[in-house]
CSV table of C-alpha atoms and ligand atoms in Angstrom, one decimal:
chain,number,residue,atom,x,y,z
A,1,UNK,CA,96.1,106.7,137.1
A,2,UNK,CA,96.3,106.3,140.8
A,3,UNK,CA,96.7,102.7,142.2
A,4,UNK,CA,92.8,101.9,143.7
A,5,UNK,CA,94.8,99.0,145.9
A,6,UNK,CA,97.3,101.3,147.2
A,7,UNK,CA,95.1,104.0,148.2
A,8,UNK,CA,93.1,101.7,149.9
A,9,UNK,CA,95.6,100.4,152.2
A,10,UNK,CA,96.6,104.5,152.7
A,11,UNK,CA,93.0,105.1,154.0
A,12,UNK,CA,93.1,102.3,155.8
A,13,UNK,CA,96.2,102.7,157.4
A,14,UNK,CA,96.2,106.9,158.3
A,15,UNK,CA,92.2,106.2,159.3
A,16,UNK,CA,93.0,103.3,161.6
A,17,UNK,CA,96.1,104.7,163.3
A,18,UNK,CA,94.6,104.7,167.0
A,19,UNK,CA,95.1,103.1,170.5
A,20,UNK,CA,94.3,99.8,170.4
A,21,UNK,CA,91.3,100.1,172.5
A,22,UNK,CA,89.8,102.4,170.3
A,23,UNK,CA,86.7,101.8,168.7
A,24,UNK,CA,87.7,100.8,165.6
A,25,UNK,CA,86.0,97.9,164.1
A,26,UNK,CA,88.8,95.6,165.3
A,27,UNK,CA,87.8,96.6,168.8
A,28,UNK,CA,83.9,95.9,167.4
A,29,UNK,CA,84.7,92.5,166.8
A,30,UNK,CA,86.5,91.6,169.7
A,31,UNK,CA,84.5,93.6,172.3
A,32,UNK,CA,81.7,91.1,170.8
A,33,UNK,CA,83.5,87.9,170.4
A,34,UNK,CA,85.0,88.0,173.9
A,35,UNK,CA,81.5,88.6,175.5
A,36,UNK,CA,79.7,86.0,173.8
A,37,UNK,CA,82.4,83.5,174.1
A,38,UNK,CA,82.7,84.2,178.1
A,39,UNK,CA,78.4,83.6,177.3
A,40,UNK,CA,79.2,79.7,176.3
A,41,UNK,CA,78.3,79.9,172.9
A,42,UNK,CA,79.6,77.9,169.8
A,43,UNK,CA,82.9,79.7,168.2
A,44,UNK,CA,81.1,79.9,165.0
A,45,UNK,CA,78.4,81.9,166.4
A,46,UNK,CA,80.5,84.4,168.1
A,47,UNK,CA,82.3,84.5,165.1
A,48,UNK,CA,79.7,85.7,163.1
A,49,UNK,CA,77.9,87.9,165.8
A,50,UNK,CA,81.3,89.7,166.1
A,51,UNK,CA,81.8,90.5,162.2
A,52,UNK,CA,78.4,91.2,162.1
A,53,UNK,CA,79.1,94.2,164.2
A,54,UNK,CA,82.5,94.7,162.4
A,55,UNK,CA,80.9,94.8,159.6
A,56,UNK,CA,78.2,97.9,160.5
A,57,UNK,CA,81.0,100.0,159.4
A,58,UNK,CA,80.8,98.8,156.3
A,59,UNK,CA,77.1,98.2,155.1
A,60,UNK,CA,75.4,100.9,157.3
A,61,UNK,CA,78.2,103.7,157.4
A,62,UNK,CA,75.9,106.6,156.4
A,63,UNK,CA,73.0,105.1,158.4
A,64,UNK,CA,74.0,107.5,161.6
A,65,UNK,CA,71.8,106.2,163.7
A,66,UNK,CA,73.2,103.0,163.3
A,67,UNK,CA,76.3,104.3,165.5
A,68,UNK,CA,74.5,106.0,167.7
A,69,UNK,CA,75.4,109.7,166.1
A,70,UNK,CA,72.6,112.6,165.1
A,71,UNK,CA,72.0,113.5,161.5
A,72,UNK,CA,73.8,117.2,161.0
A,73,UNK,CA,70.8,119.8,162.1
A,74,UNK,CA,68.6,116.8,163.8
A,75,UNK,CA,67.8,117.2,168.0
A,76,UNK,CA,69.8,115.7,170.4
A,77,UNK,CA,66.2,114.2,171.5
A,78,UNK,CA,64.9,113.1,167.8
A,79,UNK,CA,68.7,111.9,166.9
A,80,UNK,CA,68.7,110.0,170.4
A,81,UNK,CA,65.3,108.3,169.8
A,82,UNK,CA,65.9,107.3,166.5
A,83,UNK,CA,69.1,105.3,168.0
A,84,UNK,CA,66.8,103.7,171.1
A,85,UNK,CA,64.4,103.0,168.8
A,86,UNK,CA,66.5,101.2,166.1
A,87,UNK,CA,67.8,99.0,169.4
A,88,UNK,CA,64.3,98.8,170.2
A,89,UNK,CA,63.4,97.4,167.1
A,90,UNK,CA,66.5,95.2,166.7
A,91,UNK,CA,65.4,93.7,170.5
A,92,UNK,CA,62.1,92.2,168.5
A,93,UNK,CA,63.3,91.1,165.7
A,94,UNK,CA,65.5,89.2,168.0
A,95,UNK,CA,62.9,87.8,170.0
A,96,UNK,CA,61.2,86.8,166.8
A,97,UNK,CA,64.6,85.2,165.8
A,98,UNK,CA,65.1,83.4,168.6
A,99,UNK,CA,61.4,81.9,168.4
A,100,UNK,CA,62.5,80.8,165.0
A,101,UNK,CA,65.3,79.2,165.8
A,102,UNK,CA,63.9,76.9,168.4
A,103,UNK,CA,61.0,76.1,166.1
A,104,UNK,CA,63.3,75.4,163.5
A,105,UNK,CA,67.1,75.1,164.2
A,106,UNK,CA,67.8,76.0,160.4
A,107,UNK,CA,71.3,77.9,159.4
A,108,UNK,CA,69.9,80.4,157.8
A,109,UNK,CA,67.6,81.4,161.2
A,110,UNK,CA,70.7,81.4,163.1
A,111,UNK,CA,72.5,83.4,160.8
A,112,UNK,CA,69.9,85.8,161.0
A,113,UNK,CA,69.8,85.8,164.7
A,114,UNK,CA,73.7,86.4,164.5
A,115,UNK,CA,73.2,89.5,162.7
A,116,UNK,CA,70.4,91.0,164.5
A,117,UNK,CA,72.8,90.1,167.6
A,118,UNK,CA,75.5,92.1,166.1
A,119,UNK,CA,74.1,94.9,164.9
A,120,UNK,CA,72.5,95.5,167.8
A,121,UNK,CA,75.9,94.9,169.9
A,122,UNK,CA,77.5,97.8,167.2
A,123,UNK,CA,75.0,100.6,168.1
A,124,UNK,CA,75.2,100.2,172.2
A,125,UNK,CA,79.0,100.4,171.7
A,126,UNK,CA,79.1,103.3,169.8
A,127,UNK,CA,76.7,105.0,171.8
A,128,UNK,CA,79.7,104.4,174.5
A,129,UNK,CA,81.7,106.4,172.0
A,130,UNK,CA,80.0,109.0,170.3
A,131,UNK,CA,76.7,110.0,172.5
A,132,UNK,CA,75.0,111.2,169.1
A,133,UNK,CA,78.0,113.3,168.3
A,134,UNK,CA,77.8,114.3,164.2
A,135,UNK,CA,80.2,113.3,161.7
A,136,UNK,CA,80.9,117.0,160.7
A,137,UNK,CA,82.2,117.8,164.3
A,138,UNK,CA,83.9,113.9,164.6
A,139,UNK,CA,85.3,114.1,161.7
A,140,UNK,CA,86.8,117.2,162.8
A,141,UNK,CA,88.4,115.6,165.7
A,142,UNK,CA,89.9,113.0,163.6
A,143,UNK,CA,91.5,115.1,161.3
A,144,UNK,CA,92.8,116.6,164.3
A,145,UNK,CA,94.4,113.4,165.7
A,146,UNK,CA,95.6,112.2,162.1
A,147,UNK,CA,97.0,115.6,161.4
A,148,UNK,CA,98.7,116.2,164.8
A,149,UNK,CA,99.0,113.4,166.5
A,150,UNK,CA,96.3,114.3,169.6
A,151,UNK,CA,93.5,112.2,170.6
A,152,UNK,CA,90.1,114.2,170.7
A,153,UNK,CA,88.0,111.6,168.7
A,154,UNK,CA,85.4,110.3,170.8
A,155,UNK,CA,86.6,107.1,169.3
A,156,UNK,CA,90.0,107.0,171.4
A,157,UNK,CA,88.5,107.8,175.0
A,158,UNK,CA,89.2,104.4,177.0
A,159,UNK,CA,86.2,105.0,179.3
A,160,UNK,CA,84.4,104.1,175.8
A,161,UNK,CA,85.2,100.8,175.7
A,162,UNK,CA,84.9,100.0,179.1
A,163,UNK,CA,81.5,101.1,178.4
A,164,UNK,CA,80.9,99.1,175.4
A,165,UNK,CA,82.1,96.4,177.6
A,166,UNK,CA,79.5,96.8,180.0
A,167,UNK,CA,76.6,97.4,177.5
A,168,UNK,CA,77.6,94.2,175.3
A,169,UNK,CA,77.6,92.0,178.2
A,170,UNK,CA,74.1,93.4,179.2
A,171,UNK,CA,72.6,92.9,175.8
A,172,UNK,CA,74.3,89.4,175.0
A,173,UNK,CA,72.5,88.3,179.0
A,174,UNK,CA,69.5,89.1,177.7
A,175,UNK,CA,70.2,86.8,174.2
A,176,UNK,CA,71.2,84.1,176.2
A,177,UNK,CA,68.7,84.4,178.6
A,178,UNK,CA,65.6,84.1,176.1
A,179,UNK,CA,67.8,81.5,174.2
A,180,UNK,CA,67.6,79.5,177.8
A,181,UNK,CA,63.6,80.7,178.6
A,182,UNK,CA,63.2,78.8,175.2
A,183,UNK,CA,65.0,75.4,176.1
A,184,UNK,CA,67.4,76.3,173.5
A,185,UNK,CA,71.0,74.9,174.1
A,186,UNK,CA,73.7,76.9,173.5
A,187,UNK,CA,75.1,74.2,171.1
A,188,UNK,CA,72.7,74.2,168.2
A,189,UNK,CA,73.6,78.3,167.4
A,190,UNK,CA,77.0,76.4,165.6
A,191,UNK,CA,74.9,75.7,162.7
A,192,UNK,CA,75.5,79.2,160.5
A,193,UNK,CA,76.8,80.5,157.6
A,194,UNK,CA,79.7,81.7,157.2
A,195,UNK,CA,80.1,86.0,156.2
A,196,UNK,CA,83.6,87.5,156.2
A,197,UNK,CA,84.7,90.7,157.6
A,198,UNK,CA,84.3,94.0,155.3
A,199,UNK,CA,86.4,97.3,155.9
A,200,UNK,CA,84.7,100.5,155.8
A,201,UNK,CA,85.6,101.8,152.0
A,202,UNK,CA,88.1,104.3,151.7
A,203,UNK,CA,85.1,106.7,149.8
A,204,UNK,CA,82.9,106.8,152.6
A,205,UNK,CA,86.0,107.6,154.9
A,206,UNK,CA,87.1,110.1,152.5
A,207,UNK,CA,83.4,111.8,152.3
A,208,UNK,CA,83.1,111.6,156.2
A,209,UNK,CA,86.5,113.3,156.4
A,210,UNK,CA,85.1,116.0,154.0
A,211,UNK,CA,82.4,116.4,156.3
A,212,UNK,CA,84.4,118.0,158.7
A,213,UNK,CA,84.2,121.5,156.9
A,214,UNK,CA,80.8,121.7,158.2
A,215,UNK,CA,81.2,121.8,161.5
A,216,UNK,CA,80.1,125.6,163.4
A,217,UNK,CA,82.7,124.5,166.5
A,218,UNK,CA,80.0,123.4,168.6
A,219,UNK,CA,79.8,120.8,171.0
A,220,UNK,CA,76.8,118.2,169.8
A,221,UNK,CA,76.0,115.1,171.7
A,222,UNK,CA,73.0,113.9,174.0
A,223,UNK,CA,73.3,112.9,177.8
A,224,UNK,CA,74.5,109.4,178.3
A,225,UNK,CA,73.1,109.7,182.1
A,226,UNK,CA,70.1,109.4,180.2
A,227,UNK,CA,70.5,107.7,176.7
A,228,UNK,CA,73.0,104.8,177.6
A,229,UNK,CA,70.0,103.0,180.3
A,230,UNK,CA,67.6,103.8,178.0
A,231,UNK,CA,68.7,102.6,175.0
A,232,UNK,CA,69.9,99.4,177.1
A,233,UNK,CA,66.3,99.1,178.8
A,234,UNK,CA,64.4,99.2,176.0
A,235,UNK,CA,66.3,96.6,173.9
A,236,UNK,CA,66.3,94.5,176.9
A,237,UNK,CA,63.0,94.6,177.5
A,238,UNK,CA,61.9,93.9,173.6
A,239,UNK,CA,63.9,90.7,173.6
A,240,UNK,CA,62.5,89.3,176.5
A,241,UNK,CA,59.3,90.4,176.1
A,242,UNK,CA,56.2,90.6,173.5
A,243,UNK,CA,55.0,93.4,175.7
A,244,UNK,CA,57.7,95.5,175.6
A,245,UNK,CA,56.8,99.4,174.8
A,246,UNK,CA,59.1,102.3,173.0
A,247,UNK,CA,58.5,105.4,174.5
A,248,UNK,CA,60.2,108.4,173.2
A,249,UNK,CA,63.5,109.9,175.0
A,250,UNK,CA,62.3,113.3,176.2
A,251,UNK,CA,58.8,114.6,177.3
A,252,UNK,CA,59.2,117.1,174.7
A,253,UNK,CA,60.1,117.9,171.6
A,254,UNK,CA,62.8,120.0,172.5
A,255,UNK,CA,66.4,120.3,172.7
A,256,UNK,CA,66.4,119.2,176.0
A,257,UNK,CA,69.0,116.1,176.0
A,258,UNK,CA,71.7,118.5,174.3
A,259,UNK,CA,74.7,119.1,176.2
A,260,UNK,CA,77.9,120.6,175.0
A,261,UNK,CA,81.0,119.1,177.5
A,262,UNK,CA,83.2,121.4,175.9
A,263,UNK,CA,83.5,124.9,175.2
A,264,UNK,CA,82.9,126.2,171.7
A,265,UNK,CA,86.0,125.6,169.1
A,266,UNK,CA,87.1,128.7,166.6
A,267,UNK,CA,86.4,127.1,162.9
A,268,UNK,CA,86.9,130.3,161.0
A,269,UNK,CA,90.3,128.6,159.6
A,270,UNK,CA,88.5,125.8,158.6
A,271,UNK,CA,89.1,122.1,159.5
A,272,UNK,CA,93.2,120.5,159.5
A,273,UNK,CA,94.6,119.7,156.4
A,274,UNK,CA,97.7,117.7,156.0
A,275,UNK,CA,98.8,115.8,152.8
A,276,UNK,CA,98.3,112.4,153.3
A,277,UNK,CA,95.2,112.5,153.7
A,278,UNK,CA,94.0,114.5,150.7
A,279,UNK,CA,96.2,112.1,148.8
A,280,UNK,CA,94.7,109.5,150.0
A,281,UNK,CA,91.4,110.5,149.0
A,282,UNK,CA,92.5,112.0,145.9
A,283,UNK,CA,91.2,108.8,144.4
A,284,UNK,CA,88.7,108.3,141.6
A,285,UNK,CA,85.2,107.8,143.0
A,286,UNK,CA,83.2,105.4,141.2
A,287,UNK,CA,83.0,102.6,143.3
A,288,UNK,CA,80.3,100.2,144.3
A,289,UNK,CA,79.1,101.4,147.7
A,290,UNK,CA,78.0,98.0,148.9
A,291,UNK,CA,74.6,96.7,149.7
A,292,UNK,CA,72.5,98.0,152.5
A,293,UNK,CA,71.0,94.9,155.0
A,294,UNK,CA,67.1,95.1,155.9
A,295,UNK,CA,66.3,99.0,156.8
A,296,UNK,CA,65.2,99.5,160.1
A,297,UNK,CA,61.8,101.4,159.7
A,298,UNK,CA,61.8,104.8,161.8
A,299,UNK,CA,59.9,105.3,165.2
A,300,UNK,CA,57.7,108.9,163.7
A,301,UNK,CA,58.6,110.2,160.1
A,302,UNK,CA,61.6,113.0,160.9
A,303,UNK,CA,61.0,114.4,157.3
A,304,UNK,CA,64.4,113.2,156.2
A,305,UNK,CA,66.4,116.8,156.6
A,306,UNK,CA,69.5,117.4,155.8
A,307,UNK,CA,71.5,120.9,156.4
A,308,UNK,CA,74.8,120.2,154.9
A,309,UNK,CA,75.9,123.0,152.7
A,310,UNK,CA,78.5,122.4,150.1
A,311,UNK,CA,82.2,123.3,150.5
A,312,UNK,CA,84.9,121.4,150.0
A,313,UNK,CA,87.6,120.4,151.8
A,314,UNK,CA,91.6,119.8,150.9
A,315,UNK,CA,92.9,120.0,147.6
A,316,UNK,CA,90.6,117.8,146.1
A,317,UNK,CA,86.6,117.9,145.5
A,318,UNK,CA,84.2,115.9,147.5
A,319,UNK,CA,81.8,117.5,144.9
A,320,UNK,CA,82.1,114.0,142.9
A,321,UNK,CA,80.8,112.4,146.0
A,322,UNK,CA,78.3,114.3,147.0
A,323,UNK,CA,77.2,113.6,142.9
A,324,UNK,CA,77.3,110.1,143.4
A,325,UNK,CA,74.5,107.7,142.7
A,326,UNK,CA,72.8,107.1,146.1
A,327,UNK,CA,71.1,109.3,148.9
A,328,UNK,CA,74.0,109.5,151.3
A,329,UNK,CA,72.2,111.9,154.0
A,330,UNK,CA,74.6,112.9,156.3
A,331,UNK,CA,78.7,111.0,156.9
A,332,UNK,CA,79.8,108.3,159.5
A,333,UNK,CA,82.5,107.6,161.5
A,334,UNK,CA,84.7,105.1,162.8
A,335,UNK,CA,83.4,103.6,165.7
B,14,LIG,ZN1,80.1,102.6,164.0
């Protein structure tokens, strides 16, 4: 019998070894928290809006979109749109929220608005990260850096957090502004519930991981130049207005938001291995994934595909996983 605790903390701890300004969920939290507290909002409800983005890792890990990655096989433009679109979307709900809240200054509307808040704040600053890049060729990356000690994750660039920085404080301006357009004071957001932090669970880390054996070596993520205002645009624009419109990313339905920063990698050897980690993950896999929040409804129907092949990685068999009880489409990252 392996020790569920212990292999917990081993995912944890071989998963999480990165520079502090990675985007971890640590960094997710406090990325959040310092920006709304700089905002002059209640402890409480920074507090909340920061695990609330912590916490994405958790309840949404295999919703890609939710951290600004592509399904493996979707577009660069269809991937990139369904990201924009779930901001969009998150920018009304917002808005509604916000109209709740002065209408009625109840806990569980301000909770509510905390978590829309947060989620939101977790997909802009992944987007800083990842620019749609898909677990298979991430998770690659990381087995890279946990296997030899180098830093290719997307996950570890600092210009990423600067980034998620910037896009945070642009979002959180736009809460606080409506908030203000409202004749809301800042004070009454205090009044929320209380949700605690949850770690991403070591099986979703351990099928993301496996993921990386499905990688071709190629270079997958959208153009920032493009994507990062966009996405940024549109949710500001759907919380501060009723009239706000989402309009998809590229003219056509094309490829044409792909670019490939770096050259092709060889794969033929297949993705690192090193022991740890398939210890790690050499744990039984019948846990509880936990319980998904409210599913953001998609912008056009994408007919759901999904290319991954099988192959296993390591010693061990993902094929348990990929058995398990619930449609996980594609894998997620840290970020
Ligand atoms: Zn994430």
């Amino acid at each position: 019998m392996f020790d569920t605790s212990r292999l917990v903390i081993g995912a944890v701890f071989v998963l999480y070894a990165a520079p502090a300004y990675a985007l971890n969920q640590s960094v997710h939290y406090q990325i959040s928290y310092d920006s709304c507290m700089a905002r002059g909002a209640p402890e409480a409800f920074c507090d909340q809006v920061a695990t609330a983005a912590h916490n994405v890792d958790n309840s949404e890990f295999n919703i890609l979109a939710a951290h600004s990655q592509m399904e493996n096989g979707q577009t660069a433009c269809d991937g990139a749109d369904t990201a924009i679109w779930r901001g969009f979307w998150f920018g009304q709900q917002i808005r509604h929220t916000v109209g709740a809240v002065v209408y009625d200054n109840s806990t569980e509307h301000i909770t509510t608005l905390a978590q829309y808040v947060g989620r939101t704040l977790h997909l802009v600053q992944d987007n800083c990260a990842h620019s749609g890049m898909p677990n298979p060729q991430h998770a690659w990356k990381s087995l890279d850096d946990v296997c030899h000690g180098t830093m290719e994750s997307p996950d570890t660039v600092p210009e990423a957090a600067v980034c998620a920085r910037e896009e945070t404080d642009a979002v959180l301006d736009a809460v606080f502004a409506s908030l203000s357009d409202w004749g809301a004071e800042k004070e009454l957001l205090s009044n929320i519930e209380d949700h605690g932090n949850a770690l991403t669970s070591y099986l979703d880390a351990c099928n993301y991981l496996g993921s990386a054996s499905l990688w071709d070596g190629v270079d997958r993520r959208w153009d920032n130049t493009i994507v990062r205002p966009r996405m940024r645009s549109e949710i500001v624009a759907a919380i501060a207005s009723d009239d706000a419109q989402h309009v998809y990313v590229c003219d056509t339905t094309n490829d044409g938001l792909l670019v490939g920063y770096d050259a092709d990698v060889d794969v033929s050897n297949g993705p690192n291995k090193c022991a740890g980690i398939s210890l790690v993950c050499l744990g039984k896999a019948d846990g509880d994934l936990p319980a998904q929040p409210d599913t953001v409804p998609g912008p056009q129907d994408h007919g759901g595909c999904n290319t991954g092949g099988g192959g296993s990685l390591f010693v061990f068999s993902l094929a348990a996983l990929a058995l398990g009880t619930r449609r996980v489409r594609t894998r997620r990252t840290f970020g």
